[in-house]
Coordinates of C-alpha atoms and ligand atoms in Angstrom, one line a residue:
M34 CA -4.2 26.6 42.4
R35 CA -5.9 30.5 42.2
M36 CA -7.3 31.2 38.8
H37 CA -6.4 35.1 39.2
D38 CA -3.3 34.8 40.9
Q39 CA -0.1 36.7 39.0
I40 CA 3.1 35.2 39.9
H41 CA 6.4 36.6 40.2
F42 CA 8.3 34.4 42.5
C43 CA 11.9 35.1 42.9
P44 CA 13.8 32.9 45.9
P45 CA 17.6 32.3 45.8
A46 CA 18.8 30.1 42.7
R47 CA 19.9 27.8 45.4
V48 CA 18.7 26.8 48.9
V49 CA 20.7 23.9 50.8
I50 CA 19.4 23.2 54.5
G51 CA 20.3 20.7 56.0
C52 CA 22.7 20.5 59.7
G53 CA 25.8 20.1 58.9
S54 CA 25.7 21.3 55.5
R55 CA 28.5 24.6 56.2
S56 CA 31.0 21.5 55.6
Q57 CA 29.9 21.5 51.6
L58 CA 30.3 24.9 50.9
P59 CA 34.3 25.9 49.6
A60 CA 33.6 22.6 47.3
L61 CA 29.9 24.3 45.8
L62 CA 31.9 27.7 46.1
A63 CA 34.8 26.5 44.2
R64 CA 33.1 24.2 41.6
L65 CA 31.2 27.8 40.5
G66 CA 34.6 28.9 40.0
Y67 CA 34.5 31.0 42.7
R68 CA 38.7 32.5 43.9
L69 CA 38.4 35.8 45.7
G70 CA 35.8 36.6 48.7
V71 CA 34.5 38.3 51.3
L72 CA 33.5 37.1 54.6
V73 CA 30.7 40.0 56.5
T74 CA 30.1 38.5 60.1
D75 CA 30.7 40.1 63.5
A76 CA 32.9 39.4 66.5
F77 CA 30.8 37.2 68.1
F78 CA 31.3 34.3 65.1
S79 CA 35.3 35.0 64.8
G80 CA 36.1 35.0 68.1
Q81 CA 34.0 32.5 69.7
T82 CA 33.1 30.0 67.1
P83 CA 35.8 28.0 65.1
W84 CA 33.0 28.2 62.4
V85 CA 34.7 31.6 61.0
R86 CA 37.9 29.2 60.7
E87 CA 36.9 26.8 59.4
Y88 CA 35.3 28.0 56.3
V89 CA 38.9 30.0 55.9
E90 CA 41.1 27.1 55.6
A91 CA 38.4 25.1 53.3
A92 CA 38.2 27.1 51.5
A93 CA 41.6 28.4 50.8
A94 CA 42.1 24.5 50.3
L95 CA 40.9 24.7 47.5
G96 CA 42.4 27.8 46.2
I97 CA 39.6 30.3 47.0
E98 CA 41.1 33.5 49.1
T99 CA 38.7 34.8 51.7
V100 CA 39.0 38.3 52.9
V101 CA 37.3 39.1 57.1
F102 CA 35.5 41.6 57.5
D103 CA 34.2 41.0 61.1
G104 CA 32.4 44.7 62.3
G105 CA 29.4 43.3 61.8
L106 CA 27.1 45.2 64.7
P107 CA 23.4 44.9 65.0
D108 CA 20.7 47.0 63.3
P109 CA 23.3 48.1 60.8
T110 CA 24.3 51.9 60.2
T111 CA 24.7 53.5 56.3
T112 CA 28.1 54.7 58.1
L113 CA 29.2 51.3 58.6
C114 CA 28.5 50.3 55.3
D115 CA 30.2 52.3 53.7
D116 CA 33.8 52.1 56.4
A117 CA 33.4 48.7 56.3
T118 CA 33.5 49.1 51.7
R119 CA 36.7 51.1 52.1
D120 CA 38.2 49.1 55.1
V121 CA 37.6 46.1 52.8
R122 CA 38.4 47.6 49.5
A123 CA 42.0 48.5 51.2
R124 CA 43.0 44.8 51.8
L125 CA 41.5 44.1 48.7
G126 CA 44.0 45.8 47.0
G127 CA 42.7 46.4 43.7
R128 CA 41.5 42.5 43.3
P129 CA 38.3 42.5 42.2
A130 CA 36.2 40.4 44.5
D131 CA 33.6 37.3 43.2
H132 CA 31.5 36.4 46.2
V133 CA 30.1 37.9 49.4
I134 CA 29.3 35.9 51.9
A135 CA 27.7 36.9 55.5
L136 CA 27.3 35.3 58.3
G137 CA 25.2 35.6 60.9
G138 CA 21.8 37.3 61.5
G139 CA 19.7 39.5 59.9
S140 CA 21.8 42.4 61.4
N141 CA 25.3 40.9 59.2
I142 CA 23.3 39.8 56.3
D143 CA 21.6 42.7 55.4
L144 CA 25.6 44.9 55.5
A145 CA 26.4 41.8 53.8
K146 CA 23.7 42.4 51.7
A147 CA 24.2 46.4 50.8
M148 CA 27.8 45.9 50.7
C149 CA 27.7 43.9 47.4
V150 CA 26.9 46.8 45.2
T151 CA 28.9 49.3 47.3
L152 CA 32.1 47.0 47.2
P153 CA 32.7 46.7 43.1
A154 CA 33.3 50.6 42.6
G155 CA 33.2 51.6 45.8
R156 CA 30.0 53.7 45.7
P157 CA 28.5 55.0 49.1
V158 CA 25.6 52.7 49.5
A159 CA 22.9 56.0 49.8
D160 CA 23.4 56.0 46.6
F161 CA 21.5 52.9 46.4
K162 CA 18.9 53.8 48.1
G163 CA 15.3 53.3 46.4
T164 CA 13.6 52.4 43.7
M165 CA 16.7 51.4 41.0
P166 CA 16.4 52.4 37.9
A167 CA 17.9 49.4 36.8
A168 CA 19.9 46.6 38.3
P169 CA 22.4 47.4 39.9
D170 CA 26.0 45.7 39.7
A171 CA 25.9 43.2 42.8
L172 CA 28.3 40.8 43.7
P173 CA 27.3 37.4 44.6
L174 CA 26.0 36.2 47.8
I175 CA 25.9 33.6 50.0
A176 CA 23.8 34.0 53.4
L177 CA 24.8 31.8 56.1
P178 CA 21.5 33.0 58.9
T179 CA 22.4 32.1 62.1
T180 CA 19.7 32.9 63.7
A181 CA 15.5 31.7 62.9
G182 CA 14.2 34.4 61.8
T183 CA 14.4 37.6 59.4
G184 CA 14.7 35.5 56.5
S185 CA 16.9 37.9 55.0
E186 CA 19.3 34.8 53.3
A187 CA 15.5 34.8 50.6
T188 CA 14.5 39.3 50.1
P189 CA 15.5 41.5 48.1
G190 CA 16.1 44.3 50.1
A191 CA 18.6 45.1 52.6
I192 CA 17.4 47.6 56.3
L193 CA 20.5 50.1 57.2
I194 CA 20.3 52.5 59.7
D195 CA 20.7 56.5 58.5
P196 CA 22.2 58.1 61.0
E197 CA 21.5 61.7 59.9
N198 CA 17.9 61.6 60.6
A199 CA 17.6 58.3 63.1
T200 CA 15.0 56.2 60.5
K201 CA 16.1 53.3 58.5
I202 CA 16.1 53.3 54.9
A203 CA 16.1 50.0 52.5
V204 CA 18.6 48.8 49.1
M205 CA 16.1 46.4 47.4
D206 CA 16.1 45.0 44.6
N207 CA 16.0 41.3 43.2
A208 CA 19.8 41.7 41.5
L209 CA 20.1 42.1 46.1
R210 CA 18.8 38.3 46.5
P211 CA 21.4 35.9 47.4
A212 CA 22.1 33.4 45.5
I213 CA 22.7 30.7 48.1
A214 CA 20.4 30.3 51.0
L215 CA 22.8 28.1 53.1
I216 CA 20.3 27.3 55.8
D217 CA 22.4 24.7 58.5
P218 CA 20.2 24.8 61.7
E219 CA 23.5 24.4 63.5
Y220 CA 25.0 28.0 63.9
T221 CA 20.9 28.4 65.8
Y222 CA 21.7 26.5 68.7
T223 CA 24.3 29.0 70.4
C224 CA 21.9 31.7 70.2
P225 CA 20.7 33.2 73.9
P226 CA 16.6 33.0 74.5
R227 CA 16.2 36.8 74.2
V228 CA 17.8 36.3 70.2
T229 CA 15.8 33.2 70.0
A230 CA 12.8 35.0 70.7
D231 CA 12.7 38.4 69.1
S232 CA 13.9 36.2 65.9
G233 CA 11.7 33.1 66.4
I234 CA 9.1 35.6 66.5
D235 CA 9.8 37.8 63.3
A236 CA 9.7 34.8 61.4
L237 CA 5.9 34.2 62.5
T238 CA 5.2 37.5 61.7
H239 CA 6.0 37.4 58.0
A240 CA 4.4 33.8 57.7
V241 CA 1.4 35.3 59.2
E242 CA 1.5 39.0 57.4
S243 CA 2.3 37.7 54.3
Y244 CA -0.3 34.6 54.7
L245 CA -2.8 37.3 55.0
T246 CA -1.4 40.3 52.6
L247 CA -3.2 41.2 48.9
D248 CA -3.0 39.6 46.9
S249 CA -1.2 39.0 43.8
F250 CA -4.2 40.1 41.5
D251 CA -4.7 43.3 43.4
F252 CA -0.9 44.4 44.2
A253 CA 0.1 47.6 42.2
R254 CA 3.8 46.9 40.4
D255 CA 3.9 50.4 39.4
G256 CA 5.2 48.6 36.0
H257 CA 8.0 47.3 37.6
P258 CA 9.4 43.9 35.4
D259 CA 10.8 42.6 38.2
P260 CA 9.5 44.0 41.2
G261 CA 10.3 42.8 44.8
Y262 CA 7.1 42.1 46.6
S263 CA 4.2 41.1 44.0
G264 CA 1.1 39.9 47.0
R265 CA 0.3 36.7 47.6
S266 CA -0.5 33.3 45.6
S267 CA -1.3 30.0 45.6
L268 CA 2.7 29.7 45.5
T269 CA 3.6 31.9 48.4
M270 CA 0.5 30.7 50.7
L271 CA 1.9 27.2 51.0
F272 CA 5.0 28.1 52.1
A273 CA 3.8 30.8 55.1
R274 CA 1.3 27.8 56.0
E275 CA 3.7 25.6 56.5
A276 CA 5.9 28.1 58.1
I277 CA 3.3 29.2 60.5
D278 CA 2.3 25.0 61.9
L279 CA 6.1 24.9 62.4
C280 CA 6.7 28.0 64.2
A281 CA 3.1 27.0 66.5
R282 CA 5.6 23.8 66.9
H283 CA 8.5 24.8 68.3
L284 CA 9.3 28.1 68.8
L285 CA 8.2 28.7 72.6
R286 CA 10.4 25.1 72.6
C287 CA 13.5 26.3 71.5
Y288 CA 12.5 29.5 73.6
H289 CA 12.2 27.3 76.9
D290 CA 14.8 24.8 76.1
G291 CA 18.2 26.0 73.6
N292 CA 19.5 22.6 73.2
D293 CA 15.7 21.4 71.8
H294 CA 17.7 20.6 68.5
E295 CA 14.3 19.0 67.1
A296 CA 13.3 22.9 67.6
R297 CA 16.2 24.3 66.3
V298 CA 15.5 22.6 63.4
G299 CA 12.5 23.2 63.2
M300 CA 12.3 26.7 63.4
A301 CA 15.5 27.0 60.5
Y302 CA 13.0 25.4 58.6
A303 CA 10.0 27.8 59.7
S304 CA 12.2 31.3 59.0
H305 CA 13.4 30.0 55.3
Y306 CA 9.7 28.8 54.8
A307 CA 8.7 32.2 56.0
A308 CA 11.0 33.7 54.1
L309 CA 9.7 32.1 50.4
S310 CA 6.8 33.4 51.5
Y311 CA 7.1 37.1 52.1
G312 CA 9.9 37.3 50.5
S313 CA 7.6 37.3 47.4
A314 CA 4.3 38.1 48.8
G315 CA 5.7 41.1 51.3
L316 CA 4.2 42.5 54.3
N317 CA 1.6 45.1 56.0
A318 CA 0.1 46.4 58.4
V319 CA 2.6 44.9 61.2
H320 CA 5.9 46.1 60.1
G321 CA 4.7 48.8 58.9
I322 CA 3.9 49.9 62.6
A323 CA 6.9 48.3 64.1
Y324 CA 9.1 50.5 61.9
A325 CA 7.6 53.6 63.7
V326 CA 7.7 52.1 67.1
A327 CA 11.6 51.2 67.0
G328 CA 11.1 54.9 65.7
L329 CA 9.8 56.0 69.2
T330 CA 11.8 53.6 71.4
H331 CA 14.9 51.8 69.6
K332 CA 13.7 48.1 70.8
T333 CA 14.5 45.7 68.1
H334 CA 13.3 44.6 65.4
G335 CA 11.3 41.5 66.8
T336 CA 9.7 42.9 69.6
T337 CA 8.4 45.5 67.7
N338 CA 5.8 43.2 65.4
A339 CA 5.5 40.8 68.7
V340 CA 3.4 44.1 70.0
M341 CA 1.3 44.6 67.0
L342 CA 1.1 41.4 65.6
P343 CA -2.1 40.8 68.1
Y344 CA -4.0 44.0 66.5
V345 CA -3.3 43.4 63.5
L346 CA -4.6 39.7 63.3
D347 CA -7.2 41.4 65.8
A348 CA -8.5 44.1 62.4
L349 CA -8.3 41.1 59.7
R350 CA -11.2 38.8 61.4
E351 CA -13.7 40.7 59.1
T352 CA -11.9 39.9 55.3
R353 CA -9.7 37.0 56.2
A354 CA -11.9 34.9 58.5
A355 CA -10.8 32.1 56.0
E356 CA -7.4 32.2 56.6
M357 CA -7.3 33.3 60.3
L358 CA -9.4 30.1 61.2
D359 CA -6.4 28.2 59.2
I360 CA -4.4 29.5 62.2
A361 CA -6.6 29.5 64.6
R362 CA -6.6 25.3 64.3
L363 CA -2.6 25.5 63.5
F364 CA -2.2 27.1 66.8
G365 CA -4.7 24.6 68.2
I366 CA -7.9 26.1 69.0
A367 CA -10.3 23.5 69.0
E368 CA -14.0 25.9 69.1
P369 CA -16.1 24.2 67.0
D370 CA -18.0 27.9 66.5
T371 CA -15.8 29.2 63.9
Q372 CA -16.4 33.1 64.4
R373 CA -15.2 32.2 68.1
A374 CA -12.5 30.0 66.7
V375 CA -11.3 33.1 65.1
L376 CA -12.0 35.1 67.8
Q377 CA -9.6 33.8 69.8
L378 CA -6.9 33.5 68.2
P379 CA -5.1 37.2 68.9
A380 CA -5.3 36.7 72.0
V381 CA -3.7 33.3 71.8
I382 CA -1.1 35.1 70.0
R383 CA -0.8 38.0 72.8
D384 CA -0.2 35.5 74.7
L385 CA 2.2 33.5 72.9
V386 CA 4.1 37.4 73.0
A387 CA 3.6 37.7 76.6
Q388 CA 5.5 34.1 77.4
L389 CA 8.7 34.5 75.2
G390 CA 9.0 37.9 77.6
I391 CA 7.8 40.7 74.9
P392 CA 5.7 43.5 76.6
A393 CA 2.6 42.5 74.7
N394 CA 0.9 46.3 74.2
L395 CA 2.2 49.9 74.0
K396 CA 1.8 51.2 76.9
D397 CA 4.4 48.4 78.4
F398 CA 6.5 49.4 75.7
G399 CA 7.1 53.0 77.7
I400 CA 4.7 55.2 74.2
A401 CA 3.0 57.4 75.9
Q402 CA -0.7 58.4 74.6
E403 CA -0.1 61.7 72.2
E404 CA 3.2 60.2 70.4
L405 CA 0.1 57.6 69.6
P406 CA -0.9 60.4 66.4
H407 CA 2.1 60.6 65.3
L408 CA 3.1 57.3 65.1
T409 CA 0.0 56.5 63.0
D410 CA 1.4 59.0 60.6
D411 CA 4.2 57.2 60.6
A412 CA 3.4 54.1 59.9
L413 CA 1.2 55.4 57.6
A414 CA 4.1 57.4 55.0
V415 CA 5.5 53.5 55.1
T416 CA 2.9 53.6 51.9
R417 CA 4.8 50.7 50.5
L418 CA 3.5 48.0 53.4
A419 CA 0.2 49.8 54.2
K420 CA -1.2 49.6 50.6
A421 CA -0.9 45.6 51.1
F422 CA -2.9 46.0 54.1
P423 CA -6.2 43.9 52.7
V424 CA -8.7 46.7 55.0
P425 CA -11.1 49.2 53.0
D426 CA -10.4 52.2 55.1
V427 CA -6.1 52.0 56.0
A428 CA -6.0 54.9 57.9
A429 CA -8.8 54.7 60.4
A430 CA -7.6 51.4 60.7
Y431 CA -4.5 52.2 61.7
A432 CA -5.4 54.3 64.1
N433 CA -6.7 52.3 65.7
I434 CA -4.9 49.5 66.0
V435 CA -2.3 51.7 67.2
Q436 CA -4.9 52.9 69.5
R437 CA -6.4 49.6 70.9
A438 CA -2.2 48.2 71.4
W439 CA -1.4 50.6 73.4
Q440 CA -4.8 50.1 75.6
G441 CA -3.8 46.3 75.3
V442 CA -7.6 45.2 74.1
L443 CA -8.7 43.0 72.0
A444 CA -12.3 42.2 70.7
A445 CA -11.7 38.8 72.3
D446 CA -11.0 40.5 75.9
D447 CA -14.7 43.0 75.0
E448 CA -16.6 39.2 74.5
S449 CA -14.9 37.5 77.1
G450 CA -12.0 37.6 79.8
E451 CA -11.4 33.5 80.0
V452 CA -9.1 33.2 76.6
N453 CA -6.9 35.5 78.3
G454 CA -5.8 33.1 80.4
R455 CA -5.3 30.5 77.6
E456 CA -2.1 27.7 78.0
I457 CA -0.6 28.4 74.0
R458 CA 0.2 24.7 72.9
A459 CA 3.3 23.8 71.4
E460 CA 1.4 21.1 69.4
P461 CA -1.1 21.6 67.4
A462 CA -4.2 19.7 66.1
R463 CA -3.1 19.1 62.5
K464 CA -0.4 17.3 62.6
L465 CA 2.0 17.8 59.1
A466 CA 2.0 15.0 56.9
Ligands
NAD787 N1 16.6 42.2 55.0 C1 15.2 42.0 55.0 O1 14.9 40.5 54.5 C2 15.2 41.5 56.9 C3 13.8 41.1 57.6 C4 13.8 41.2 59.0 C5 14.5 41.5 59.6 N2 16.1 42.5 58.7 C6 16.7 42.9 59.8 O2 18.0 42.0 60.3 C7 18.3 42.6 61.8 C8 18.1 41.8 62.8 O3 18.2 40.4 63.3 P1 18.4 39.2 63.7 O4 17.5 39.5 64.6 O5 18.7 38.6 63.1 O6 19.4 39.8 64.7 P2 20.8 40.6 64.7 O7 21.4 39.8 63.3 O8 20.6 42.1 64.7 O9 21.9 39.7 65.6 C9 21.7 40.5 67.4 C10 22.8 39.8 68.4 O10 22.5 38.3 68.7 C11 23.7 37.3 68.0 N3 23.6 36.6 67.3 C12 23.4 36.3 66.4 N4 23.4 35.0 65.7 C13 24.0 34.1 66.5 C14 24.1 33.1 67.2 N5 24.1 31.7 67.0 N6 24.6 32.6 68.3 C15 25.0 33.7 69.1 N7 24.5 35.3 68.6 C16 24.2 35.5 67.9 C17 23.9 39.0 66.9 O11 25.9 38.4 67.0 C18 23.7 40.2 67.4 O12 24.7 40.7 68.4 C19 17.3 44.1 61.8 O13 18.6 44.8 62.0 C20 16.7 44.0 60.4 O14 16.1 45.3 60.4 C21 15.8 42.5 57.6

């Protein structure tokens, strides 16, 4: 308990987790009275796995008709969303769908989430950009994540690319949170190593960033009665800590061996627990700067987060020392001097990033030094994330982080070079009860 917390926690109405749990979905939806649905996915799942056909047939046997849209693409655009809406509405022939199912990674879930608001009246998704004055009329979403992961199955937002100016726009309201999050870890078994690494470091970033973010009692809600994000609390930190522990144990394992099913299950839980944390607490500098890095480099969401994470952590050693010590212990840093343990954490995370085959500094990402001031300004312009960074001078901190990230230098490097070569331990010192 933390005396001053102001909790506004908004999880999915139903969370179903378990290997093989996908087989329960048709009966659950039939019991909830659904009759006509739209399944949003991509060609990999409709062509290379039996999951779409199996679901559609089992649902049909229970009286649920499903229109399948399998044109999902990585990092969906507003154009894709509007085209998909037109296509599906034409195939529905004027009949109102009563639910939407998303099968895929964060990209397909975000596309489906946006279609929950565009399908009812066929309006363009741009109409729903930014803060909405009232909760929108949204179809219920059933999210089936196949990566571990973005956690989009538990968050209020969909991120789409606006091709007009190549920026990411957010469609965000608690009405868009999935009604059902069904996490079947078996869906992730087919993820190739690159997808496993990128999505896995995304899950770790969500957990770490939300564990260290602004407190709920300091978070400016700007008078919003139903905020999507509202700062960390004892409740969100519970999930974040567990997610960090699971990532420390399982992320490298399933990257190195995709058939390590125990590690796959561990990361499926880690991803969802991280989402239950950041989906209410919110995020800050890692994602804020990563959006600007993605704008310049067009690298994936996970890799742009990964490259920033060590340097953002380095900047929080003073204001979040106790929590960073917790994380250091979860990553198996046994150094008895607590300050040194905290100092070592960013370097251990940087090594983890490198071991996942991701460049560990902005120079290796292909960013030129002259681009750094512009990149810092772009990151600061994402004010909803910048305002949640728990340091006294956010602008100065962002500029310093970007500079250090470009050079690839951490405070631990100034103190001693030895942590650089440190091996990440898959098993942290603390065991789960
Ligand atoms: N709304 C949110 O809260 C939120 C949060 C974080 C990220 N995102 C968004 O999520 C997207 C990234 O999602 P992602 O990292 O899950 O990747 P992704 O959904 O973009 O998928 C990447 C590729 O992996 C493939 N893939 C996915 N699951 C697979 C599986 N089980 N087996 C084989 N191939 C598989 C996909 O077909 C795709 O080609 C970005 O667009 C990002 O903006 C959204």
